Amino acid sequence: MGQQSNQTQGLVGTKSAVFIMALLPLAKLLLNALQDNLGANPIEKITHVTGFWTLTFLLICLTATPLRKLSGWFWPIRVRRMLGLFVFFYACLHFLTYLILDQFFDWSAIWADIAKRPYITIGFTALVCLLPLAVTSNDKITRKIGGKNWRRLHSLIYPIAIAGVIHFIWLVKKDLTIPLIFAGILTVLLTARLILRR
Amino acid sequence: MTQSTIPAIAPSEITSKTVFDQRRRFLKHAGGLSAALMTAPLWAAEKLAFTSTASYGLTDALTPRKDVTHYNNFYEFGTDKEAPSRRAGSLKTRPWTIAVEGEVHKPQVFDIDQLLKLAPIEERVYRLRCVEAWSMVIPWLGYPLAALLKQAQPTGSAKYVEFVSLHDMEQMPGQRSPVLQWPYREGLRLDEAMHPLALLTFGLYGELLPNQNGAPVRMVLPWKYGFKSAKSIVKIRLLKEQPVSSWMQAGPSEYGFYANVNPEVDHPRWSQAKERRIGEFLKRPTLPFNGYAEQVSSLYAGMDLKHYF
């Protein structure tokens, strides 16, 4: 993977590897779908898988800065933007699954969900908040708005991550094991940030 | 509780326990079984003969057997839908007894083989509506619970029925998790339990229940959310007072005692207005009492169903 390399060539290799790995969950999902291997309730499965990977990439994304500070490596920061865009990518797939496969454009039901179901309200809010972060994830706009403003805007990722985990906690029927694992990892990552900032 | 009773006649040294048990069952309900089954592998489902079929006007396609047996909520084997079909092999369904006790004139312990012959086995094609807003259509095999309750003769003060499922971590590994308070307990009002739709169920799709579907005996209450239908039942208690079910303890604001299917009363966290029939793309509107209003709505005349959810 060329983790140690700070050279351009090494970075291109790292970025390509991360890009391909980040597409693997989607590839597996598509393969299972083509083989009719998604179980009795495929729509529910797709919803759960895309949601799981949205949160997973979000947590991976949040490890970049602590990893950079602890290891001295530079590459985590260089792949952070791509990982962030994959968070947005899987979040969009998750939302499109809900919009098209689950609700099939039943706007009144969707609106009622967003207004009345706290787990959907918070999940939808998190998605909307991801939008400006995705739009400003390129050098041109970053230069235009300035590094300070960019950092201020992108600190939205912390409340988004918290909202994403709460969305998961609120939606499960009874077994909180997996959402609480996400909550635990997020707590560790946010705490690490506070400690390392000093 | 342990289920190990020493059989009256021990298996002989030249006959394996498996074949011995199969022969025993074969003799007990001969007629329904073909001789070929005796040489069938252990996991082959056993046929269960029935005398009649009723579907209460339901003409919807049956949910494929594979989905009925591989998409299950049976937390005793884990909270994943696929976990019960993977893990329920550890459940031993013979020997098995149900104790009927409490407010009855004749408390009794029924052996499963005795239960299978207590009344004619009927096929009932019912809708199943899960509280999670999905549904199936399943051909169950059983007879009205009333037939069993009448044997025990409820006293005049019996007002409620409680169902208790097996509690054995060895056989039910999901019970190692405190996700619910074990054993699983459910309950009904006595008049609900005596309703002809309330089916004491032993099979599906012409065969004995697969373990993951609540073998060897479970309830099926088609007008209520699925969790009301207790599985792998070992005890039925007649009570004066309304019992508290495992789900009522787990989430009193989310799971009530009645749990009748009702599109007008949402789960606090999600809508119950529509449901996804397994195998279909577009959601269907959910029907009051899951389509059995004609049969059961009189049980709830005058009740505020928003309050008694």
mmCIF file of N, CA and C in Angstrom, chain B residues 263-309:
data_model
loop_
_atom_site.group_PDB
_atom_site.id
_atom_site.type_symbol
_atom_site.label_atom_id
_atom_site.label_comp_id
_atom_site.label_asym_id
_atom_site.label_seq_id
_atom_site.Cartn_x
_atom_site.Cartn_y
_atom_site.Cartn_z
ATOM 1 N N PRO B 263 -53.536 -0.267 11.579
ATOM 2 C CA PRO B 263 -52.836 0.748 10.771
ATOM 3 C C PRO B 263 -52.987 2.156 11.334
ATOM 4 N N GLU B 264 -53.973 2.354 12.224
ATOM 5 C CA GLU B 264 -54.239 3.690 12.771
ATOM 6 C C GLU B 264 -53.346 4.016 13.961
ATOM 7 N N VAL B 265 -52.794 2.990 14.580
ATOM 8 C CA VAL B 265 -51.981 3.230 15.775
ATOM 9 C C VAL B 265 -50.527 2.885 15.447
ATOM 10 N N ASP B 266 -49.713 3.939 15.304
ATOM 11 C CA ASP B 266 -48.319 3.725 14.946
ATOM 12 C C ASP B 266 -47.518 3.191 16.124
ATOM 13 N N HIS B 267 -46.482 2.444 15.796
ATOM 14 C CA HIS B 267 -45.441 2.182 16.779
ATOM 15 C C HIS B 267 -44.837 3.545 17.093
ATOM 16 N N PRO B 268 -44.430 3.810 18.349
ATOM 17 C CA PRO B 268 -43.926 5.155 18.655
ATOM 18 C C PRO B 268 -42.783 5.595 17.737
ATOM 19 N N ARG B 269 -42.052 4.644 17.158
ATOM 20 C CA ARG B 269 -40.907 5.037 16.339
ATOM 21 C C ARG B 269 -41.113 4.834 14.842
ATOM 22 N N TRP B 270 -42.142 4.097 14.440
ATOM 23 C CA TRP B 270 -42.367 3.966 13.000
ATOM 24 C C TRP B 270 -43.858 3.804 12.699
ATOM 25 N N SER B 271 -44.200 3.986 11.419
ATOM 26 C CA SER B 271 -45.597 3.927 11.001
ATOM 27 C C SER B 271 -46.055 2.482 10.869
ATOM 28 N N GLN B 272 -47.300 2.218 11.164
ATOM 29 C CA GLN B 272 -47.868 0.886 10.939
ATOM 30 C C GLN B 272 -48.898 0.922 9.813
ATOM 31 N N ALA B 273 -48.970 2.035 9.078
ATOM 32 C CA ALA B 273 -50.016 2.186 8.061
ATOM 33 C C ALA B 273 -49.828 1.230 6.883
ATOM 34 N N LYS B 274 -48.566 0.921 6.580
ATOM 35 C CA LYS B 274 -48.298 0.051 5.441
ATOM 36 C C LYS B 274 -47.363 -1.070 5.859
ATOM 37 N N GLU B 275 -47.246 -2.047 4.977
ATOM 38 C CA GLU B 275 -46.355 -3.168 5.284
ATOM 39 C C GLU B 275 -45.719 -3.667 3.995
ATOM 40 N N ARG B 276 -44.544 -4.260 4.105
ATOM 41 C CA ARG B 276 -43.954 -4.901 2.937
ATOM 42 C C ARG B 276 -44.206 -6.395 3.030
ATOM 43 N N ARG B 277 -45.029 -6.893 2.084
ATOM 44 C CA ARG B 277 -45.223 -8.335 1.982
ATOM 45 C C ARG B 277 -43.930 -8.923 1.439
ATOM 46 N N ILE B 278 -43.361 -9.879 2.151
ATOM 47 C CA ILE B 278 -42.092 -10.477 1.722
ATOM 48 C C ILE B 278 -42.253 -11.019 0.300
ATOM 49 N N GLY B 279 -41.343 -10.608 -0.581
ATOM 50 C CA GLY B 279 -41.408 -11.015 -1.978
ATOM 51 C C GLY B 279 -42.027 -9.967 -2.889
ATOM 52 N N GLU B 280 -42.619 -8.916 -2.311
ATOM 53 C CA GLU B 280 -43.227 -7.860 -3.124
ATOM 54 C C GLU B 280 -42.412 -6.576 -3.022
ATOM 55 N N PHE B 281 -42.554 -5.736 -4.049
ATOM 56 C CA PHE B 281 -41.790 -4.488 -4.069
ATOM 57 C C PHE B 281 -42.553 -3.342 -3.401
ATOM 58 N N LEU B 282 -43.751 -3.052 -3.910
ATOM 59 C CA LEU B 282 -44.517 -1.939 -3.340
ATOM 60 C C LEU B 282 -45.159 -2.362 -2.029
ATOM 61 N N LYS B 283 -45.209 -1.410 -1.097
ATOM 62 C CA LYS B 283 -45.830 -1.720 0.186
ATOM 63 C C LYS B 283 -47.346 -1.824 0.029
ATOM 64 N N ARG B 284 -47.943 -2.653 0.853
ATOM 65 C CA ARG B 284 -49.398 -2.775 0.888
ATOM 66 C C ARG B 284 -49.934 -1.987 2.070
ATOM 67 N N PRO B 285 -51.181 -1.501 1.946
ATOM 68 C CA PRO B 285 -51.788 -0.913 3.140
ATOM 69 C C PRO B 285 -52.051 -2.026 4.166
ATOM 70 N N THR B 286 -51.808 -1.716 5.431
ATOM 71 C CA THR B 286 -52.092 -2.682 6.492
ATOM 72 C C THR B 286 -53.578 -2.650 6.817
ATOM 73 N N LEU B 287 -54.165 -3.826 7.020
ATOM 74 C CA LEU B 287 -55.597 -3.909 7.289
ATOM 75 C C LEU B 287 -55.865 -3.958 8.788
ATOM 76 N N PRO B 288 -56.998 -3.348 9.225
ATOM 77 C CA PRO B 288 -57.335 -3.438 10.650
ATOM 78 C C PRO B 288 -57.446 -4.910 11.065
ATOM 79 N N PHE B 289 -56.900 -5.228 12.205
ATOM 80 C CA PHE B 289 -56.850 -6.616 12.694
ATOM 81 C C PHE B 289 -56.259 -7.552 11.635
ATOM 82 N N ASN B 290 -55.363 -6.998 10.819
ATOM 83 C CA ASN B 290 -54.668 -7.776 9.794
ATOM 84 C C ASN B 290 -55.620 -8.484 8.833
ATOM 85 N N GLY B 291 -56.816 -7.879 8.637
ATOM 86 C CA GLY B 291 -57.778 -8.474 7.708
ATOM 87 C C GLY B 291 -58.763 -9.420 8.378
ATOM 88 N N TYR B 292 -58.689 -9.556 9.691
ATOM 89 C CA TYR B 292 -59.587 -10.475 10.398
ATOM 90 C C TYR B 292 -60.594 -9.729 11.280
ATOM 91 N N ALA B 293 -60.882 -8.478 10.895
ATOM 92 C CA ALA B 293 -61.795 -7.667 11.701
ATOM 93 C C ALA B 293 -63.166 -8.336 11.817
ATOM 94 N N GLU B 294 -63.638 -8.909 10.708
ATOM 95 C CA GLU B 294 -64.949 -9.556 10.705
ATOM 96 C C GLU B 294 -65.034 -10.636 11.793
ATOM 97 N N GLN B 295 -63.943 -11.356 11.958
ATOM 98 C CA GLN B 295 -63.939 -12.445 12.934
ATOM 99 C C GLN B 295 -63.711 -11.965 14.377
ATOM 100 N N VAL B 296 -62.846 -10.961 14.559
ATOM 101 C CA VAL B 296 -62.397 -10.679 15.932
ATOM 102 C C VAL B 296 -62.798 -9.318 16.507
ATOM 103 N N SER B 297 -63.313 -8.390 15.656
ATOM 104 C CA SER B 297 -63.497 -7.034 16.192
ATOM 105 C C SER B 297 -64.484 -7.002 17.361
ATOM 106 N N SER B 298 -65.432 -7.958 17.396
ATOM 107 C CA SER B 298 -66.395 -7.954 18.503
ATOM 108 C C SER B 298 -65.716 -8.192 19.854
ATOM 109 N N LEU B 299 -64.528 -8.796 19.840
ATOM 110 C CA LEU B 299 -63.806 -9.013 21.101
ATOM 111 C C LEU B 299 -63.424 -7.688 21.759
ATOM 112 N N TYR B 300 -63.361 -6.629 20.915
ATOM 113 C CA TYR B 300 -62.834 -5.352 21.412
ATOM 114 C C TYR B 300 -63.866 -4.247 21.335
ATOM 115 N N ALA B 301 -65.136 -4.624 21.263
ATOM 116 C CA ALA B 301 -66.208 -3.638 21.150
ATOM 117 C C ALA B 301 -66.140 -2.658 22.313
ATOM 118 N N GLY B 302 -66.187 -1.370 21.973
ATOM 119 C CA GLY B 302 -66.208 -0.339 23.012
ATOM 120 C C GLY B 302 -64.848 0.002 23.597
ATOM 121 N N MET B 303 -63.802 -0.693 23.153
ATOM 122 C CA MET B 303 -62.479 -0.394 23.715
ATOM 123 C C MET B 303 -61.782 0.682 22.893
ATOM 124 N N ASP B 304 -61.050 1.564 23.586
ATOM 125 C CA ASP B 304 -60.232 2.553 22.893
ATOM 126 C C ASP B 304 -58.927 1.864 22.477
ATOM 127 N N LEU B 305 -58.842 1.557 21.182
ATOM 128 C CA LEU B 305 -57.696 0.757 20.721
ATOM 129 C C LEU B 305 -56.390 1.553 20.678
ATOM 130 N N LYS B 306 -56.502 2.893 20.775
ATOM 131 C CA LYS B 306 -55.282 3.695 20.889
ATOM 132 C C LYS B 306 -54.683 3.536 22.279
ATOM 133 N N HIS B 307 -55.563 3.382 23.247
ATOM 134 C CA HIS B 307 -55.111 3.206 24.627
ATOM 135 C C HIS B 307 -54.680 1.763 24.878
ATOM 136 N N TYR B 308 -55.516 0.828 24.428
ATOM 137 C CA TYR B 308 -55.176 -0.594 24.592
ATOM 138 C C TYR B 308 -54.449 -1.077 23.338
ATOM 139 N N PHE B 309 -53.226 -0.566 23.119
ATOM 140 C CA PHE B 309 -52.483 -0.921 21.916
ATOM 141 C C PHE B 309 -51.750 -2.240 22.102
#
